[in-house]
PDB file of C-alpha atoms in Angstrom:
ATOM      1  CA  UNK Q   1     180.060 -73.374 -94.649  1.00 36.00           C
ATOM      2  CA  UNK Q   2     180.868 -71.942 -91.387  1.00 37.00           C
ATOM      3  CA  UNK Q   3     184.418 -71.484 -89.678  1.00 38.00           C
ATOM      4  CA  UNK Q   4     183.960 -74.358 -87.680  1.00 37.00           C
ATOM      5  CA  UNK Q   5     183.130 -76.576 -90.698  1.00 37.00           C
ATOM      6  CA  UNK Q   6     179.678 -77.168 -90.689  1.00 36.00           C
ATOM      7  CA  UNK Q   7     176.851 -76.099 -93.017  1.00 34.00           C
ATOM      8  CA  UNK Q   8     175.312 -72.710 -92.374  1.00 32.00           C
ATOM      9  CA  UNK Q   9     171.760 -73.051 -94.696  1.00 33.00           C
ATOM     10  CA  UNK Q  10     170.749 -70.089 -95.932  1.00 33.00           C
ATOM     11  CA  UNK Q  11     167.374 -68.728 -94.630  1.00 32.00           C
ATOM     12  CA  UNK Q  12     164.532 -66.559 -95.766  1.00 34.00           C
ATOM     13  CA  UNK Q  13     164.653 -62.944 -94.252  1.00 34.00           C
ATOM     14  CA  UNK Q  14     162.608 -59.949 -93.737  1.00 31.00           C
ATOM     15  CA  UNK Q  15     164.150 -56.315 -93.826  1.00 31.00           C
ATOM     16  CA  UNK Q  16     163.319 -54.913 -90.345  1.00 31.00           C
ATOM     17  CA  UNK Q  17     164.145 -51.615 -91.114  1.00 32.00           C
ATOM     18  CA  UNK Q  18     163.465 -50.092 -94.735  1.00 33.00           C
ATOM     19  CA  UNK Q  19     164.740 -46.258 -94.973  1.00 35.00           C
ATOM     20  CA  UNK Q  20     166.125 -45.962 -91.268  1.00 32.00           C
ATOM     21  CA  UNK Q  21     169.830 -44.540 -91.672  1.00 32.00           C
ATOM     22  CA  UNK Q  22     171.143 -47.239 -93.580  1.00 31.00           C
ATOM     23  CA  UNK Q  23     170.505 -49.619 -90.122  1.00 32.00           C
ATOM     24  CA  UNK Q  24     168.845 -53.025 -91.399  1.00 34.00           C
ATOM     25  CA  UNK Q  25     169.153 -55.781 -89.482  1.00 33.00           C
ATOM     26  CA  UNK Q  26     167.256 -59.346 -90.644  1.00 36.00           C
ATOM     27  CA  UNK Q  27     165.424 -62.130 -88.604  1.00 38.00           C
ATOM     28  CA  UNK Q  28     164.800 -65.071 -90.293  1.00 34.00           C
ATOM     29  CA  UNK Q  29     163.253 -68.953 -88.320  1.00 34.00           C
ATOM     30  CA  UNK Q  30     163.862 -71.996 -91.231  1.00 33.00           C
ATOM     31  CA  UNK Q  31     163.488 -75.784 -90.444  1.00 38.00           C
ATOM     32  CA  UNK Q  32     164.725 -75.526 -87.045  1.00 40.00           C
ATOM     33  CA  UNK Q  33     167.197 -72.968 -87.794  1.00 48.00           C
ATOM     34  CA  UNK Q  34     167.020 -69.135 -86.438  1.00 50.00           C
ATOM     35  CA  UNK Q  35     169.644 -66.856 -88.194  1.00 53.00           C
ATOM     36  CA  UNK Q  36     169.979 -62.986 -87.541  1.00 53.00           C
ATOM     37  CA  UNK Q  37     171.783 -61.414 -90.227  1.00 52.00           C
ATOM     38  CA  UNK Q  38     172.667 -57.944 -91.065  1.00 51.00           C
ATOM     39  CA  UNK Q  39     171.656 -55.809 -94.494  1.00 54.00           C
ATOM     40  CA  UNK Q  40     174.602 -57.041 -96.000  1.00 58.00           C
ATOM     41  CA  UNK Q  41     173.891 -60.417 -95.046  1.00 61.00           C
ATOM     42  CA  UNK Q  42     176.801 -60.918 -92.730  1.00 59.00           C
ATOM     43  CA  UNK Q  43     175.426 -63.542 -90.276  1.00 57.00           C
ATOM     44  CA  UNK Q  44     176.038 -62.769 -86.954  1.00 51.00           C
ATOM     45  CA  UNK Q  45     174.585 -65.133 -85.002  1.00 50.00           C
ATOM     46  CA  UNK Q  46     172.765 -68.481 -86.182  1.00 52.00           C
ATOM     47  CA  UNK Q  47     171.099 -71.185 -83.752  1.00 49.00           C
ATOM     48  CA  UNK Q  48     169.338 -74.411 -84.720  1.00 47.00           C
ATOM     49  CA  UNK Q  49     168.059 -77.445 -82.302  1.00 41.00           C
ATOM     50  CA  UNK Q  50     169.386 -80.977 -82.532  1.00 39.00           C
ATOM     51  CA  UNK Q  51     166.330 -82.073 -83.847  1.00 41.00           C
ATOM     52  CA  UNK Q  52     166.128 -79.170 -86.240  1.00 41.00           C
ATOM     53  CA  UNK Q  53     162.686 -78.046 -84.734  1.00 41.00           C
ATOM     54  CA  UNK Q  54     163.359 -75.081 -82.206  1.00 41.00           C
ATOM     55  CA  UNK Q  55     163.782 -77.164 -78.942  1.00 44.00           C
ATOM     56  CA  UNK Q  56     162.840 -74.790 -75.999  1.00 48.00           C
ATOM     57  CA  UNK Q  57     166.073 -74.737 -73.596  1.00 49.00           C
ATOM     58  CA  UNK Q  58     168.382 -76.737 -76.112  1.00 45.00           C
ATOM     59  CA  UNK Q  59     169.762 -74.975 -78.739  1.00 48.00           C
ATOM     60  CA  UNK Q  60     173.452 -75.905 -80.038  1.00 48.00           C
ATOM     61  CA  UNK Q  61     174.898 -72.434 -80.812  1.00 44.00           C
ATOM     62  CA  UNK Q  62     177.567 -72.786 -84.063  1.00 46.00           C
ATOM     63  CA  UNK Q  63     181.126 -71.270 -83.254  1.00 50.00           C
ATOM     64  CA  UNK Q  64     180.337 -71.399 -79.562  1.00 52.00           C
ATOM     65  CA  UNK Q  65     183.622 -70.025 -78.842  1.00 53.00           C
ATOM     66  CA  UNK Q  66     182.701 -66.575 -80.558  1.00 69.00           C
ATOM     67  CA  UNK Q  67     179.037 -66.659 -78.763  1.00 76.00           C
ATOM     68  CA  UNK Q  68     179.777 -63.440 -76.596  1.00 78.00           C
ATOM     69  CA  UNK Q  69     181.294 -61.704 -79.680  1.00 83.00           C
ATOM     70  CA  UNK Q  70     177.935 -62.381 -81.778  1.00 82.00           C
ATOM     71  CA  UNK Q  71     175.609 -62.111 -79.431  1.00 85.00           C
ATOM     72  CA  UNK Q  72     177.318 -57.880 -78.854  1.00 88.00           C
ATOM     73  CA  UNK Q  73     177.299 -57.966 -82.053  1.00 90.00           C
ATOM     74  CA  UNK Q  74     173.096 -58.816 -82.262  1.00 89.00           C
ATOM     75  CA  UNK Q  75     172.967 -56.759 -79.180  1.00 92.00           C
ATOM     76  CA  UNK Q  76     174.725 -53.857 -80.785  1.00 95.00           C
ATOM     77  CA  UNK Q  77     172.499 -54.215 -84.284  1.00 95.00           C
ATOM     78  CA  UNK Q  78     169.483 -54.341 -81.914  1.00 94.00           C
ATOM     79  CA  UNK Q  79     170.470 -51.148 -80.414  1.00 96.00           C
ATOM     80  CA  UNK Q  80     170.863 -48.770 -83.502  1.00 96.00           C
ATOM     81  CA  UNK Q  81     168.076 -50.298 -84.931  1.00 95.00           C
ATOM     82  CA  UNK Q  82     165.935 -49.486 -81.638  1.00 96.00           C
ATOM     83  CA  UNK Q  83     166.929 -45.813 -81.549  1.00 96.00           C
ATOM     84  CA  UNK Q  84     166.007 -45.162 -85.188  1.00 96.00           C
ATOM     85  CA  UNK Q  85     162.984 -46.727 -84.347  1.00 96.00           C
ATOM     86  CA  UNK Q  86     162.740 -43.977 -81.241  1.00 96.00           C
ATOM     87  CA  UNK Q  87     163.404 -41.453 -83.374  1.00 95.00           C
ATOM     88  CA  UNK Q  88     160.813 -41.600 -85.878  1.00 95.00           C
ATOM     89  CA  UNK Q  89     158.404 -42.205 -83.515  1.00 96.00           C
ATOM     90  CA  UNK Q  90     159.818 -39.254 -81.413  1.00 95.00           C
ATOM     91  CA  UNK Q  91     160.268 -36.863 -84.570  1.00 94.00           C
ATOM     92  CA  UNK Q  92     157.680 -38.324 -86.879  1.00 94.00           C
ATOM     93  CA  UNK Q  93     155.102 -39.943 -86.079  1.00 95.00           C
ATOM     94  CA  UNK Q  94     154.229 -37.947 -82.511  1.00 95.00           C
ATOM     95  CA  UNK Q  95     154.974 -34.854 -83.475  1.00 95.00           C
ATOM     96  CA  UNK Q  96     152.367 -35.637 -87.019  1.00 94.00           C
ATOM     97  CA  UNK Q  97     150.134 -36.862 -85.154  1.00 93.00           C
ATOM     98  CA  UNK Q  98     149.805 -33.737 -82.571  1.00 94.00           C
ATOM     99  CA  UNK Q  99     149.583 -31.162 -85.253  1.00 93.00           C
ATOM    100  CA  UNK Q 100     146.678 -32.415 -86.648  1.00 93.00           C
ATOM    101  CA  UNK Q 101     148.727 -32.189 -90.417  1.00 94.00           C
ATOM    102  CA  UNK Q 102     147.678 -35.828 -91.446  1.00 95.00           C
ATOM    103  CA  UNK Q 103     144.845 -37.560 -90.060  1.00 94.00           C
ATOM    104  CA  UNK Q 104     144.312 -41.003 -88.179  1.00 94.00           C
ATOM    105  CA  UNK Q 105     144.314 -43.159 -91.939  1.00 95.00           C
ATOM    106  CA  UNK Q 106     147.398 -41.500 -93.423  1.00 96.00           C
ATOM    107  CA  UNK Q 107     149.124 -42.118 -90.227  1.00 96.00           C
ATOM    108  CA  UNK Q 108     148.269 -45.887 -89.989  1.00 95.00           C
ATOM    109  CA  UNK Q 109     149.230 -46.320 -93.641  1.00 96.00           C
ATOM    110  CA  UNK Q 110     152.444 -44.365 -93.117  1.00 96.00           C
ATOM    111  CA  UNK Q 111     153.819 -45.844 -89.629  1.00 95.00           C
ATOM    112  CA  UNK Q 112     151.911 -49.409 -89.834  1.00 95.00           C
ATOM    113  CA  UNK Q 113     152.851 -51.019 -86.496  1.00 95.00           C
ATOM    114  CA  UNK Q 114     156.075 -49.330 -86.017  1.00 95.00           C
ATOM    115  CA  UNK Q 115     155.261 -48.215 -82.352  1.00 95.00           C
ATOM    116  CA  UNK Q 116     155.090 -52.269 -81.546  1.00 95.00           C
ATOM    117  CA  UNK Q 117     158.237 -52.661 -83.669  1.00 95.00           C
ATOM    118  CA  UNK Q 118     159.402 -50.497 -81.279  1.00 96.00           C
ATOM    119  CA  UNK Q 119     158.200 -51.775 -77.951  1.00 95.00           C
ATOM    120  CA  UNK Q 120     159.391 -55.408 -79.150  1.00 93.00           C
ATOM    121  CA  UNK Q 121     162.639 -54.319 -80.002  1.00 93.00           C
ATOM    122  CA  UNK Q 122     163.603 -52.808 -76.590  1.00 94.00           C
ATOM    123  CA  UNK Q 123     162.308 -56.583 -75.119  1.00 91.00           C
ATOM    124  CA  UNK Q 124     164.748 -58.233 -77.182  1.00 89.00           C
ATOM    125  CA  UNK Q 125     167.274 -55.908 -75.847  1.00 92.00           C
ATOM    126  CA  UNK Q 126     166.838 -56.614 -72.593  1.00 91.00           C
ATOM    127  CA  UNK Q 127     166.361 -60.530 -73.174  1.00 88.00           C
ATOM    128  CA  UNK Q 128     169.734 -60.114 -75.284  1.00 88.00           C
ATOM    129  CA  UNK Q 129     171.687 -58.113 -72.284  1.00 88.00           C
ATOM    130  CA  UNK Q 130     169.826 -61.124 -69.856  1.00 85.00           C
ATOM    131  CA  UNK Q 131     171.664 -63.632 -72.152  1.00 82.00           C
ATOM    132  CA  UNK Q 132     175.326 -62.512 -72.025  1.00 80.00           C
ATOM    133  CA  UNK Q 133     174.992 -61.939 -67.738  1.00 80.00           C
ATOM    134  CA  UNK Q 134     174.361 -65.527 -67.674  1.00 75.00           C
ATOM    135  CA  UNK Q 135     175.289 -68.797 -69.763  1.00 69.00           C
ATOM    136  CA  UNK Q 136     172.373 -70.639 -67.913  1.00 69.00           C
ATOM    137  CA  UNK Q 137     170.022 -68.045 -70.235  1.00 72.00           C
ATOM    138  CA  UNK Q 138     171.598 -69.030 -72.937  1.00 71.00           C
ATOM    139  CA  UNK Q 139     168.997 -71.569 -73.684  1.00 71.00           C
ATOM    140  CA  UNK Q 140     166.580 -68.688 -73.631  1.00 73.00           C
ATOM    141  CA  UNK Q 141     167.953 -67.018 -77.384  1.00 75.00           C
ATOM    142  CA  UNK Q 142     166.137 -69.274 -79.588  1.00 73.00           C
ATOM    143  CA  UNK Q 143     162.672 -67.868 -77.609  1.00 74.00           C
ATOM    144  CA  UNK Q 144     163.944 -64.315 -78.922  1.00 75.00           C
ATOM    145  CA  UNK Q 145     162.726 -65.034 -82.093  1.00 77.00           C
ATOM    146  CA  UNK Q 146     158.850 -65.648 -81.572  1.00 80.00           C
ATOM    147  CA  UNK Q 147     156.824 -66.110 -84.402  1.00 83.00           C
ATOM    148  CA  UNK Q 148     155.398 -63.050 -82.993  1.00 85.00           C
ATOM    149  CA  UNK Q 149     157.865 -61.027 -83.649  1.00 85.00           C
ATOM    150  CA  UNK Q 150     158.497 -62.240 -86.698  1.00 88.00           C
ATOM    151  CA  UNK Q 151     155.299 -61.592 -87.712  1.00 91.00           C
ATOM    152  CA  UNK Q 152     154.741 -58.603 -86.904  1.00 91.00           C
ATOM    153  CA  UNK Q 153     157.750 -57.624 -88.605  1.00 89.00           C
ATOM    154  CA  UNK Q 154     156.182 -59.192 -91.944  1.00 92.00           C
ATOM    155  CA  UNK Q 155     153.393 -56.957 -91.246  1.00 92.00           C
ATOM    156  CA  UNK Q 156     155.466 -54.035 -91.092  1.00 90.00           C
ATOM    157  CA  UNK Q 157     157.712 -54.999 -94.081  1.00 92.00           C
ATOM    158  CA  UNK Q 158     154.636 -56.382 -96.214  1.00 93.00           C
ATOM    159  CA  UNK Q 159     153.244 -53.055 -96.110  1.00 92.00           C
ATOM    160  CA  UNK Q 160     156.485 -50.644 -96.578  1.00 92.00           C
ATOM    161  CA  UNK Q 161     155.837 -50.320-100.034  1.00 94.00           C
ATOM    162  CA  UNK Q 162     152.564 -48.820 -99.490  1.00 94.00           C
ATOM    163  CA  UNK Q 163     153.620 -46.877 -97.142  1.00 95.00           C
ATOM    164  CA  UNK Q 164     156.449 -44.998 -99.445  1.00 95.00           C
ATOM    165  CA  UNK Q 165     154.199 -44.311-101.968  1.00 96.00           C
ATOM    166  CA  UNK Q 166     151.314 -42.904 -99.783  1.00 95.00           C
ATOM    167  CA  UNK Q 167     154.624 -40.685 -98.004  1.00 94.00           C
ATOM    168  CA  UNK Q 168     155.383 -39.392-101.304  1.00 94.00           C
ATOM    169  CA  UNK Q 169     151.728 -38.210-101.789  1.00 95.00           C
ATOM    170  CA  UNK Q 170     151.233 -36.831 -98.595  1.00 95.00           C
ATOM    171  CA  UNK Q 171     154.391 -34.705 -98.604  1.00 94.00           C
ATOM    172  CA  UNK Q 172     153.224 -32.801-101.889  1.00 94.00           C
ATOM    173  CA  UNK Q 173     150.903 -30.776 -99.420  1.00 94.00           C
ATOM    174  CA  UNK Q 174     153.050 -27.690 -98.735  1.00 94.00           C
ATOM    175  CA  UNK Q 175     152.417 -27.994 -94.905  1.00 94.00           C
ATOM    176  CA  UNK Q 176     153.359 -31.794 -94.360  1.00 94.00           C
ATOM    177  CA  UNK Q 177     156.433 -31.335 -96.877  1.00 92.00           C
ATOM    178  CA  UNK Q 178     157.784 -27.952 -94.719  1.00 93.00           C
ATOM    179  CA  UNK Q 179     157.268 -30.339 -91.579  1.00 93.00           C
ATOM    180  CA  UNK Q 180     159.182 -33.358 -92.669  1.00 92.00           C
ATOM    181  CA  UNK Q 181     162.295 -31.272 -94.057  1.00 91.00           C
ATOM    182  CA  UNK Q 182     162.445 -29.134 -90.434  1.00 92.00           C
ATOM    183  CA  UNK Q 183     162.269 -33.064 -88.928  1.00 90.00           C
ATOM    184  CA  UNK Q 184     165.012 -34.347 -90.848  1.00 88.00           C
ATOM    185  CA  UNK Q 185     167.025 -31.405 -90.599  1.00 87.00           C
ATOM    186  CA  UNK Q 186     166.718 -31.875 -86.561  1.00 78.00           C
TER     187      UNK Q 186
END
């Protein structure tokens, strides 16, 4: 039950960002309702339609009166999350790539799609930073979550697992192991 009184349901989520300095941040679409949550669940900003299908350009926002607060607060989330994204890109997965030390399989089964994580997640924070200029963009939030984002963060999530264990393979060659601890050391 939310502040307000009414019924916050409790979603299905996806971990966005598996291993990435602690930052996860969760996107979940349910009967009408969109919730973004953080890793420890803490929701910080929940829409849903009056219908309870996603209505384009009518969404009824719970706890209106703490909308600007939340939607930082997503903003914020979004933020971190994008420059960990940025940075193993910009330590990892460029620099591996360049030196030739894994080739173009181990690389797809290591980073997945994370370069599109990437790209989608700097969208949303523009569309996010569009949304608090202007309450007549407001209407625009539910659109954030596009069931193209969300699935390409199921593709990315769906294959974490995979991608840990082929990690901890790769990084028994003496060469790719020396690389990654320089990286992380960075």
């Amino acid at each position: 039950q939310d502040p307000s009184g009414g019924q916050v349901q409790e979603a299905p989520s996806a971990t966005l960002s598996p291993g990435l300095s602690g930052t996860e941040l969760s996107r979940a679409r349910a009967s009408g309702r969109m919730a973004a949550t953080n890793g420890n669940g803490k929701t910080l900003l929940t829409i849903s339609s009056p219908t309870g299908a996603s209505a384009p350009g009518s969404p009824m926002v719970q706890r209106p009166d703490e909308l600007h607060k939340e939607l930082q607060t997503l903003l914020d989330y979004e933020r971190v999350y994008s420059d960990n994204l940025r940075l193993a890109l910009q330590r990892f997965s460029g620099p591996l790539e360049v030196s030739g030390l894994l080739d173009a399989s181990d690389m797809k089964t290591i980073f997945g799609n994370l370069d599109e994580i990437y790209r989608k997640s700097l969208k949303m924070i523009d569309q996010l930073r569009l949304c608090m200029k202007s309450s007549s963009r407001l209407g625009s939030i539910p659109r954030l979550f596009t069931q193209d984002l969300l699935d390409s963060y199921k593709t990315y999530t769906g294959h974490h697992e995979a991608a840990d264990k082929h990690l901890s393979r790769v990084q028994q060659n003496d060469r790719v192991g020396a690389f990654l601890n320089v990286q992380q050391r960075v």
